mmCIF file of C-alpha atoms in Angstrom:
data_model
loop_
_atom_site.group_PDB
_atom_site.id
_atom_site.type_symbol
_atom_site.label_atom_id
_atom_site.label_comp_id
_atom_site.label_asym_id
_atom_site.label_seq_id
_atom_site.Cartn_x
_atom_site.Cartn_y
_atom_site.Cartn_z
ATOM 1 C CA UNK A 24 -2.000 152.654 202.621
ATOM 2 C CA UNK A 25 -5.034 150.298 202.523
ATOM 3 C CA UNK A 26 -7.963 152.294 203.995
ATOM 4 C CA UNK A 27 -9.318 149.118 205.678
ATOM 5 C CA UNK A 28 -6.137 148.747 207.740
ATOM 6 C CA UNK A 29 -6.239 150.379 211.174
ATOM 7 C CA UNK A 30 -3.482 152.982 211.501
ATOM 8 C CA UNK A 31 -2.061 155.133 214.240
ATOM 9 C CA UNK A 32 -0.001 158.296 214.550
ATOM 10 C CA UNK A 33 3.105 157.797 216.659
ATOM 11 C CA UNK A 34 6.255 159.686 217.621
ATOM 12 C CA UNK A 35 9.501 157.847 216.901
ATOM 13 C CA UNK A 36 13.207 158.648 216.844
ATOM 14 C CA UNK A 37 16.022 157.032 214.893
ATOM 15 C CA UNK A 38 18.875 158.845 216.677
ATOM 16 C CA UNK A 39 19.478 160.549 219.992
ATOM 17 C CA UNK A 40 19.725 164.318 220.150
ATOM 18 C CA UNK A 41 17.704 167.486 220.530
ATOM 19 C CA UNK A 42 13.958 167.821 220.252
ATOM 20 C CA UNK A 43 14.251 167.885 216.445
ATOM 21 C CA UNK A 44 14.915 164.106 216.388
ATOM 22 C CA UNK A 45 11.244 163.472 217.296
ATOM 23 C CA UNK A 46 9.386 162.389 214.179
ATOM 24 C CA UNK A 47 5.612 161.978 213.753
ATOM 25 C CA UNK A 48 4.773 158.942 211.610
ATOM 26 C CA UNK A 49 1.671 157.084 210.526
ATOM 27 C CA UNK A 50 1.817 153.302 210.578
ATOM 28 C CA UNK A 51 -0.482 150.267 210.676
ATOM 29 C CA UNK A 52 -1.524 148.937 214.061
ATOM 30 C CA UNK A 53 -2.357 145.247 214.454
ATOM 31 C CA UNK A 54 -5.308 143.993 216.501
ATOM 32 C CA UNK A 55 -4.458 143.362 220.142
ATOM 33 C CA UNK A 56 -2.607 140.108 220.758
ATOM 34 C CA UNK A 57 -3.463 137.606 223.470
ATOM 35 C CA UNK A 58 -3.477 139.379 226.843
ATOM 36 C CA UNK A 59 -3.495 142.854 225.261
ATOM 37 C CA UNK A 60 -6.032 145.621 224.844
ATOM 38 C CA UNK A 61 -6.080 148.272 222.149
ATOM 39 C CA UNK A 62 -6.503 151.814 223.455
ATOM 40 C CA UNK A 63 -7.688 154.986 221.833
ATOM 41 C CA UNK A 64 -5.441 157.299 223.782
ATOM 42 C CA UNK A 65 -7.088 160.473 225.041
ATOM 43 C CA UNK A 66 -4.086 162.083 226.725
ATOM 44 C CA UNK A 67 -0.398 161.342 227.160
ATOM 45 C CA UNK A 68 1.822 162.407 230.013
ATOM 46 C CA UNK A 69 5.179 164.122 229.680
ATOM 47 C CA UNK A 70 7.949 163.360 232.183
ATOM 48 C CA UNK A 71 11.540 164.517 232.418
ATOM 49 C CA UNK A 72 12.748 160.956 231.853
ATOM 50 C CA UNK A 73 11.450 161.396 228.286
ATOM 51 C CA UNK A 74 14.154 164.032 227.740
ATOM 52 C CA UNK A 75 16.836 161.820 229.251
ATOM 53 C CA UNK A 76 15.847 159.000 226.892
ATOM 54 C CA UNK A 77 15.495 161.230 223.822
ATOM 55 C CA UNK A 78 18.919 162.807 224.394
ATOM 56 C CA UNK A 79 20.680 159.484 225.035
ATOM 57 C CA UNK A 80 21.461 160.179 228.689
ATOM 58 C CA UNK A 81 19.343 157.088 229.373
ATOM 59 C CA UNK A 82 19.874 155.340 226.002
ATOM 60 C CA UNK A 83 17.242 153.096 224.460
ATOM 61 C CA UNK A 84 17.626 150.618 221.561
ATOM 62 C CA UNK A 85 17.012 152.513 218.318
ATOM 63 C CA UNK A 86 14.695 153.132 216.578
ATOM 64 C CA UNK A 87 12.322 153.737 219.458
ATOM 65 C CA UNK A 88 9.142 155.359 220.568
ATOM 66 C CA UNK A 89 9.007 157.637 223.580
ATOM 67 C CA UNK A 90 6.763 158.296 226.555
ATOM 68 C CA UNK A 91 5.729 156.168 229.515
ATOM 69 C CA UNK A 92 2.158 157.086 230.443
ATOM 70 C CA UNK A 93 -1.180 157.640 228.824
ATOM 71 C CA UNK A 94 -4.873 157.486 229.577
ATOM 72 C CA UNK A 95 -7.439 156.236 227.142
ATOM 73 C CA UNK A 96 -10.484 154.165 226.325
ATOM 74 C CA UNK A 97 -10.435 150.440 225.552
ATOM 75 C CA UNK A 98 -11.451 149.911 221.905
ATOM 76 C CA UNK A 99 -10.858 146.157 221.636
ATOM 77 C CA UNK A 100 -9.505 143.315 223.760
ATOM 78 C CA UNK A 101 -7.332 140.361 222.881
ATOM 79 C CA UNK A 102 -7.957 136.719 223.720
ATOM 80 C CA UNK A 103 -7.788 135.920 227.419
ATOM 81 C CA UNK A 104 -8.401 139.455 228.689
ATOM 82 C CA UNK A 105 -11.057 139.336 231.414
ATOM 83 C CA UNK A 106 -10.207 142.387 233.559
ATOM 84 C CA UNK A 107 -11.270 144.977 230.969
ATOM 85 C CA UNK A 108 -13.929 145.452 228.335
ATOM 86 C CA UNK A 109 -14.607 147.859 225.486
ATOM 87 C CA UNK A 110 -15.392 151.327 226.807
ATOM 88 C CA UNK A 111 -13.381 151.089 230.040
ATOM 89 C CA UNK A 112 -11.323 154.175 230.886
ATOM 90 C CA UNK A 113 -7.810 153.161 231.847
ATOM 91 C CA UNK A 114 -4.338 154.500 232.536
ATOM 92 C CA UNK A 115 -0.789 153.120 232.513
ATOM 93 C CA UNK A 116 2.784 154.212 233.235
ATOM 94 C CA UNK A 117 4.840 151.009 233.164
ATOM 95 C CA UNK A 118 4.097 149.432 229.795
ATOM 96 C CA UNK A 119 7.436 150.324 228.211
ATOM 97 C CA UNK A 120 8.234 153.332 226.078
ATOM 98 C CA UNK A 121 5.937 154.260 223.238
ATOM 99 C CA UNK A 122 3.091 156.202 224.869
ATOM 100 C CA UNK A 123 3.433 159.114 222.431
ATOM 101 C CA UNK A 124 0.748 157.771 220.065
ATOM 102 C CA UNK A 125 -2.970 158.143 219.404
ATOM 103 C CA UNK A 126 -3.513 154.356 219.564
ATOM 104 C CA UNK A 127 -1.556 151.631 221.288
ATOM 105 C CA UNK A 128 -1.752 147.942 222.156
ATOM 106 C CA UNK A 129 -0.940 147.458 225.843
ATOM 107 C CA UNK A 130 -0.516 144.410 228.053
ATOM 108 C CA UNK A 131 -3.673 144.332 230.175
ATOM 109 C CA UNK A 132 -1.637 143.671 233.351
ATOM 110 C CA UNK A 133 -0.120 147.152 232.962
ATOM 111 C CA UNK A 134 -3.472 148.941 233.151
ATOM 112 C CA UNK A 135 -5.481 150.416 236.000
ATOM 113 C CA UNK A 136 -9.013 151.784 235.829
ATOM 114 C CA UNK A 137 -9.646 155.507 236.130
ATOM 115 C CA UNK A 138 -12.365 156.024 238.758
ATOM 116 C CA UNK A 139 -15.574 157.853 237.968
ATOM 117 C CA UNK A 140 -15.333 161.578 238.499
ATOM 118 C CA UNK A 141 -11.715 161.853 237.327
ATOM 119 C CA UNK A 142 -11.197 162.734 233.663
ATOM 120 C CA UNK A 143 -8.378 161.373 231.537
ATOM 121 C CA UNK A 144 -6.488 164.651 231.165
ATOM 122 C CA UNK A 145 -6.422 165.337 234.904
ATOM 123 C CA UNK A 146 -5.482 161.717 235.619
ATOM 124 C CA UNK A 147 -2.566 161.686 233.199
ATOM 125 C CA UNK A 148 -1.430 165.134 234.375
ATOM 126 C CA UNK A 149 -0.500 163.608 237.734
ATOM 127 C CA UNK A 150 -0.334 159.827 237.382
ATOM 128 C CA UNK A 151 3.336 159.042 236.699
ATOM 129 C CA UNK A 152 4.417 161.827 239.015
ATOM 130 C CA UNK A 153 1.983 160.779 241.732
ATOM 131 C CA UNK A 154 3.031 157.127 241.429
ATOM 132 C CA UNK A 155 6.595 158.369 241.947
ATOM 133 C CA UNK A 156 5.540 160.336 245.016
ATOM 134 C CA UNK A 157 3.571 157.336 246.316
ATOM 135 C CA UNK A 158 6.559 155.002 246.578
ATOM 136 C CA UNK A 159 8.898 157.787 247.773
ATOM 137 C CA UNK A 160 6.559 158.718 250.628
ATOM 138 C CA UNK A 161 5.452 155.227 251.599
ATOM 139 C CA UNK A 162 8.360 152.861 250.964
ATOM 140 C CA UNK A 163 11.648 154.617 250.208
ATOM 141 C CA UNK A 164 11.122 156.581 253.428
ATOM 142 C CA UNK A 165 7.736 156.139 255.138
ATOM 143 C CA UNK A 166 6.832 159.714 256.035
ATOM 144 C CA UNK A 167 4.900 160.151 259.265
ATOM 145 C CA UNK A 168 3.369 163.009 261.197
ATOM 146 C CA UNK A 169 6.015 165.297 262.694
ATOM 147 C CA UNK A 170 8.759 164.438 260.214
ATOM 148 C CA UNK A 171 10.747 167.227 258.563
ATOM 149 C CA UNK A 172 10.799 166.665 254.818
ATOM 150 C CA UNK A 173 12.959 168.571 252.308
ATOM 151 C CA UNK A 174 11.718 168.565 248.709
ATOM 152 C CA UNK A 175 13.973 169.982 245.997
ATOM 153 C CA UNK A 176 12.315 171.370 242.846
ATOM 154 C CA UNK A 177 9.142 171.730 244.895
ATOM 155 C CA UNK A 178 7.434 173.782 242.161
ATOM 156 C CA UNK A 179 7.804 171.023 239.577
ATOM 157 C CA UNK A 180 5.293 168.316 238.754
ATOM 158 C CA UNK A 181 6.584 165.689 241.184
ATOM 159 C CA UNK A 182 7.704 168.327 243.679
ATOM 160 C CA UNK A 183 4.237 169.826 244.083
ATOM 161 C CA UNK A 184 2.686 166.402 244.601
ATOM 162 C CA UNK A 185 5.383 165.337 247.069
ATOM 163 C CA UNK A 186 4.976 168.554 249.034
ATOM 164 C CA UNK A 187 1.194 168.520 249.300
ATOM 165 C CA UNK A 188 0.994 164.763 249.984
ATOM 166 C CA UNK A 189 3.729 164.926 252.659
ATOM 167 C CA UNK A 190 1.845 167.824 254.253
ATOM 168 C CA UNK A 191 -1.302 165.716 254.204
ATOM 169 C CA UNK A 192 0.603 163.001 256.083
ATOM 170 C CA UNK A 193 1.427 165.531 258.813
ATOM 171 C CA UNK A 194 5.015 166.411 257.927
ATOM 172 C CA UNK A 195 6.704 169.798 258.086
ATOM 173 C CA UNK A 196 7.679 170.416 254.466
ATOM 174 C CA UNK A 197 10.581 172.588 253.359
ATOM 175 C CA UNK A 198 10.744 173.137 249.618
ATOM 176 C CA UNK A 199 13.430 174.546 247.372
ATOM 177 C CA UNK A 200 13.103 175.954 243.866
ATOM 178 C CA UNK A 201 15.221 177.818 241.353
ATOM 179 C CA UNK A 202 13.523 181.222 241.443
ATOM 180 C CA UNK A 203 11.462 183.412 243.733
ATOM 181 C CA UNK A 204 8.392 182.843 241.553
ATOM 182 C CA UNK A 205 8.796 179.087 241.807
ATOM 183 C CA UNK A 206 9.214 179.443 245.569
ATOM 184 C CA UNK A 207 5.811 181.121 245.605
ATOM 185 C CA UNK A 208 4.367 178.147 243.715
ATOM 186 C CA UNK A 209 6.038 175.768 246.185
ATOM 187 C CA UNK A 210 4.357 177.544 249.097
ATOM 188 C CA UNK A 211 1.006 177.292 247.318
ATOM 189 C CA UNK A 212 1.699 173.556 246.937
ATOM 190 C CA UNK A 213 1.868 173.124 250.694
ATOM 191 C CA UNK A 214 5.446 173.888 251.652
ATOM 192 C CA UNK A 215 5.793 175.461 255.100
ATOM 193 C CA UNK A 216 8.990 177.151 253.880
ATOM 194 C CA UNK A 217 10.313 177.712 250.349
ATOM 195 C CA UNK A 218 13.955 178.570 249.646
ATOM 196 C CA UNK A 219 15.624 179.642 246.402
ATOM 197 C CA UNK A 220 18.492 177.212 245.782
ATOM 198 C CA UNK A 221 19.943 179.409 243.020
ATOM 199 C CA UNK A 222 21.087 181.863 245.706
ATOM 200 C CA UNK A 223 24.146 181.472 247.916
ATOM 201 C CA UNK A 224 23.551 180.158 251.398
ATOM 202 C CA UNK A 225 20.496 178.061 250.593
ATOM 203 C CA UNK A 226 21.725 175.181 252.759
ATOM 204 C CA UNK A 227 21.997 177.438 255.796
ATOM 205 C CA UNK A 228 18.493 178.790 255.123
ATOM 206 C CA UNK A 229 17.080 175.267 254.914
ATOM 207 C CA UNK A 230 18.690 174.369 258.235
ATOM 208 C CA UNK A 231 17.393 177.592 259.796
ATOM 209 C CA UNK A 232 13.875 176.817 258.528
ATOM 210 C CA UNK A 233 14.001 173.549 260.470
ATOM 211 C CA UNK A 234 15.266 175.441 263.533
ATOM 212 C CA UNK A 235 18.508 173.493 263.263
ATOM 213 C CA UNK A 236 16.863 170.076 263.471
ATOM 214 C CA UNK A 237 17.516 169.220 259.789
ATOM 215 C CA UNK A 238 15.446 166.885 257.630
ATOM 216 C CA UNK A 239 14.469 163.297 258.307
ATOM 217 C CA UNK A 240 14.411 162.785 254.530
ATOM 218 C CA UNK A 241 15.627 164.808 251.553
ATOM 219 C CA UNK A 242 14.015 164.158 248.161
ATOM 220 C CA UNK A 243 16.450 165.319 245.472
ATOM 221 C CA UNK A 244 15.491 165.246 241.787
ATOM 222 C CA UNK A 245 17.881 168.076 240.841
ATOM 223 C CA UNK A 246 21.148 166.168 241.173
ATOM 224 C CA UNK A 247 24.445 167.907 240.537
ATOM 225 C CA UNK A 248 23.452 171.375 241.749
ATOM 226 C CA UNK A 249 21.906 170.279 245.047
ATOM 227 C CA UNK A 250 23.290 166.854 245.972
ATOM 228 C CA UNK A 251 26.193 167.796 248.242
ATOM 229 C CA UNK A 252 24.014 170.395 249.928
ATOM 230 C CA UNK A 253 21.361 167.726 250.426
ATOM 231 C CA UNK A 254 23.827 165.736 252.532
ATOM 232 C CA UNK A 255 24.283 168.775 254.777
ATOM 233 C CA UNK A 256 20.510 169.246 255.141
ATOM 234 C CA UNK A 257 19.857 165.720 256.435
ATOM 235 C CA UNK A 258 19.930 165.017 260.158
ATOM 236 C CA UNK A 259 21.927 162.251 261.835
ATOM 237 C CA UNK A 260 20.749 158.886 260.473
ATOM 238 C CA UNK A 261 18.673 160.802 257.922
ATOM 239 C CA UNK A 262 17.827 159.574 254.429
ATOM 240 C CA UNK A 263 18.837 161.269 251.181
ATOM 241 C CA UNK A 264 16.855 160.100 248.157
ATOM 242 C CA UNK A 265 18.222 160.913 244.692
ATOM 243 C CA UNK A 266 15.527 160.154 242.129
ATOM 244 C CA UNK A 267 16.422 162.477 239.248
ATOM 245 C CA UNK A 268 19.124 164.640 237.721
ATOM 246 C CA UNK A 269 17.543 167.770 236.260
ATOM 247 C CA UNK A 270 20.796 169.741 236.621
ATOM 248 C CA UNK A 271 23.031 166.784 235.723
ATOM 249 C CA UNK A 272 24.090 163.593 237.499
ATOM 250 C CA UNK A 273 24.900 163.838 241.185
ATOM 251 C CA UNK A 274 28.687 163.821 241.783
ATOM 252 C CA UNK A 275 30.339 160.604 242.880
ATOM 253 C CA UNK A 276 31.280 160.510 246.546
ATOM 254 C CA UNK A 277 33.394 158.369 248.853
ATOM 255 C CA UNK A 278 30.956 156.339 251.013
ATOM 256 C CA UNK A 279 32.920 157.523 254.049
ATOM 257 C CA UNK A 280 31.372 160.953 253.485
ATOM 258 C CA UNK A 281 27.996 159.528 254.499
ATOM 259 C CA UNK A 282 29.524 158.519 257.826
ATOM 260 C CA UNK A 283 31.065 161.934 258.373
ATOM 261 C CA UNK A 284 27.789 163.705 257.579
ATOM 262 C CA UNK A 285 25.917 161.754 260.254
ATOM 263 C CA UNK A 286 25.682 158.066 259.260
ATOM 264 C CA UNK A 287 23.304 158.975 256.449
ATOM 265 C CA UNK A 288 21.322 156.600 254.286
ATOM 266 C CA UNK A 289 21.624 157.296 250.542
ATOM 267 C CA UNK A 290 19.450 155.640 247.914
ATOM 268 C CA UNK A 291 18.692 155.959 244.198
ATOM 269 C CA UNK A 292 15.281 154.305 243.661
ATOM 270 C CA UNK A 293 12.997 154.083 240.628
ATOM 271 C CA UNK A 294 9.249 153.979 240.166
ATOM 272 C CA UNK A 295 9.230 150.975 237.841
ATOM 273 C CA UNK A 296 10.387 148.171 240.198
ATOM 274 C CA UNK A 297 7.810 149.329 242.745
ATOM 275 C CA UNK A 298 5.062 148.764 240.161
ATOM 276 C CA UNK A 299 6.295 145.701 238.294
ATOM 277 C CA UNK A 300 3.590 143.451 239.776
ATOM 278 C CA UNK A 301 0.031 144.012 238.507
ATOM 279 C CA UNK A 302 -1.592 143.745 241.944
ATOM 280 C CA UNK A 303 0.917 146.143 243.510
ATOM 281 C CA UNK A 304 0.549 148.569 240.602
ATOM 282 C CA UNK A 305 -3.224 148.692 240.910
ATOM 283 C CA UNK A 306 -3.070 149.059 244.699
ATOM 284 C CA UNK A 307 -0.597 151.921 244.331
ATOM 285 C CA UNK A 308 -2.835 153.503 241.677
ATOM 286 C CA UNK A 309 -5.762 153.263 244.093
ATOM 287 C CA UNK A 310 -3.665 155.072 246.728
ATOM 288 C CA UNK A 311 -2.950 157.823 244.206
ATOM 289 C CA UNK A 312 -6.612 158.263 243.299
ATOM 290 C CA UNK A 313 -7.570 158.299 246.995
ATOM 291 C CA UNK A 314 -5.001 161.036 247.636
ATOM 292 C CA UNK A 315 -6.412 162.909 244.640
ATOM 293 C CA UNK A 316 -9.901 162.756 246.135
ATOM 294 C CA UNK A 317 -8.592 163.979 249.518
ATOM 295 C CA UNK A 318 -7.002 166.992 247.837
ATOM 296 C CA UNK A 319 -3.484 165.843 248.732
ATOM 297 C CA UNK A 320 -2.843 165.780 244.990
ATOM 298 C CA UNK A 321 -4.084 168.659 242.879
ATOM 299 C CA UNK A 322 -3.616 168.466 239.110
ATOM 300 C CA UNK A 323 -1.674 171.427 237.786
ATOM 301 C CA UNK A 324 -1.386 171.564 234.001
ATOM 302 C CA UNK A 325 1.162 174.087 232.775
ATOM 303 C CA UNK A 326 0.609 173.468 229.073
ATOM 304 C CA UNK A 327 -1.066 171.194 226.547
ATOM 305 C CA UNK A 328 0.564 170.294 223.231
ATOM 306 C CA UNK A 329 -0.837 168.319 220.295
ATOM 307 C CA UNK A 330 1.097 165.226 219.302
ATOM 308 C CA UNK A 331 2.604 166.949 216.267
ATOM 309 C CA UNK A 332 4.054 169.667 218.542
ATOM 310 C CA UNK A 333 5.652 167.343 221.084
ATOM 311 C CA UNK A 334 9.090 168.829 220.307
ATOM 312 C CA UNK A 335 7.796 172.138 221.686
ATOM 313 C CA UNK A 336 6.824 170.379 224.917
ATOM 314 C CA UNK A 337 10.376 169.058 225.285
ATOM 315 C CA UNK A 338 11.825 172.495 224.577
ATOM 316 C CA UNK A 339 9.601 174.099 227.230
ATOM 317 C CA UNK A 340 10.658 171.558 229.841
ATOM 318 C CA UNK A 341 14.351 171.888 229.013
ATOM 319 C CA UNK A 342 14.078 175.656 229.470
ATOM 320 C CA UNK A 343 12.382 174.943 232.818
ATOM 321 C CA UNK A 344 9.489 177.182 231.870
ATOM 322 C CA UNK A 345 6.814 174.860 233.234
ATOM 323 C CA UNK A 346 5.663 174.838 236.836
ATOM 324 C CA UNK A 347 3.477 171.760 236.895
ATOM 325 C CA UNK A 348 2.572 169.143 234.320
ATOM 326 C CA UNK A 349 2.717 169.109 230.537
ATOM 327 C CA UNK A 350 0.043 167.071 228.766
ATOM 328 C CA UNK A 351 0.192 165.818 225.187
ATOM 329 C CA UNK A 352 -3.081 165.407 223.273
ATOM 330 C CA UNK A 353 -3.664 163.284 220.156
#
């Protein structure tokens, strides 16, 4: 390869499957096009959607890159870019797949600045997850003081942020997790009660924790294992939010069941439509960084993997060995 040509290291896959389909390649990278910036990426985030896309559960056109978020430093800017300059520290999570790379050209409208006092690794450890929590807590169901909130997988990356942020908003937070150790982590993350959903009778224990009042909103990222129980944990006119499927897709139901369970509201939202507009994305990012400064979000990094060991990061997550975020470093 011509030594004068700028290159990058990037993870790509040509087929769906296990973690072994992830391939590290070196390839040329062009200068940024009009409206783009070129980033030297300092840290990349890992999210469970990466596994869904790698495995083909959420299929992508092949061949493809992987990864949705990264933080880095602007190295060059394309024509027409006025919002950023060389040396700016920035972050993104909605620029399309391909974040698993040490350099990347990104549409400038997809970037937000990282405030002073927050380093790139800590920012990327929470950003995608916190942006998920932001829309769940403020738009899918606007949580207010006095609400009872049920968070499944409360020891996970999103779960910890949801729990602590909801607590900061004045809610009573009930968390569930898949082991007693993870229940301990959920309590440390702000849950008033933490219940092991791998044990029989977890629904009854959730209801008892709310003194029979049940939850105003249930945030369910587990899916198949918890979904039907989630319907039983929501109060009359309550909201059940399915935003993931860690244990498999939630079972299909007859809509009449929602009526029988108490005229429930059921929704399956996504972070990306809530951040499709540049102004909205940057305002939501500001809300995340403000919550970080208030201590409502506390970065928790379970593990760091170099780019050439990204398959090990996927394997750890699939074994559910991480309680908190996984960060990938170039």
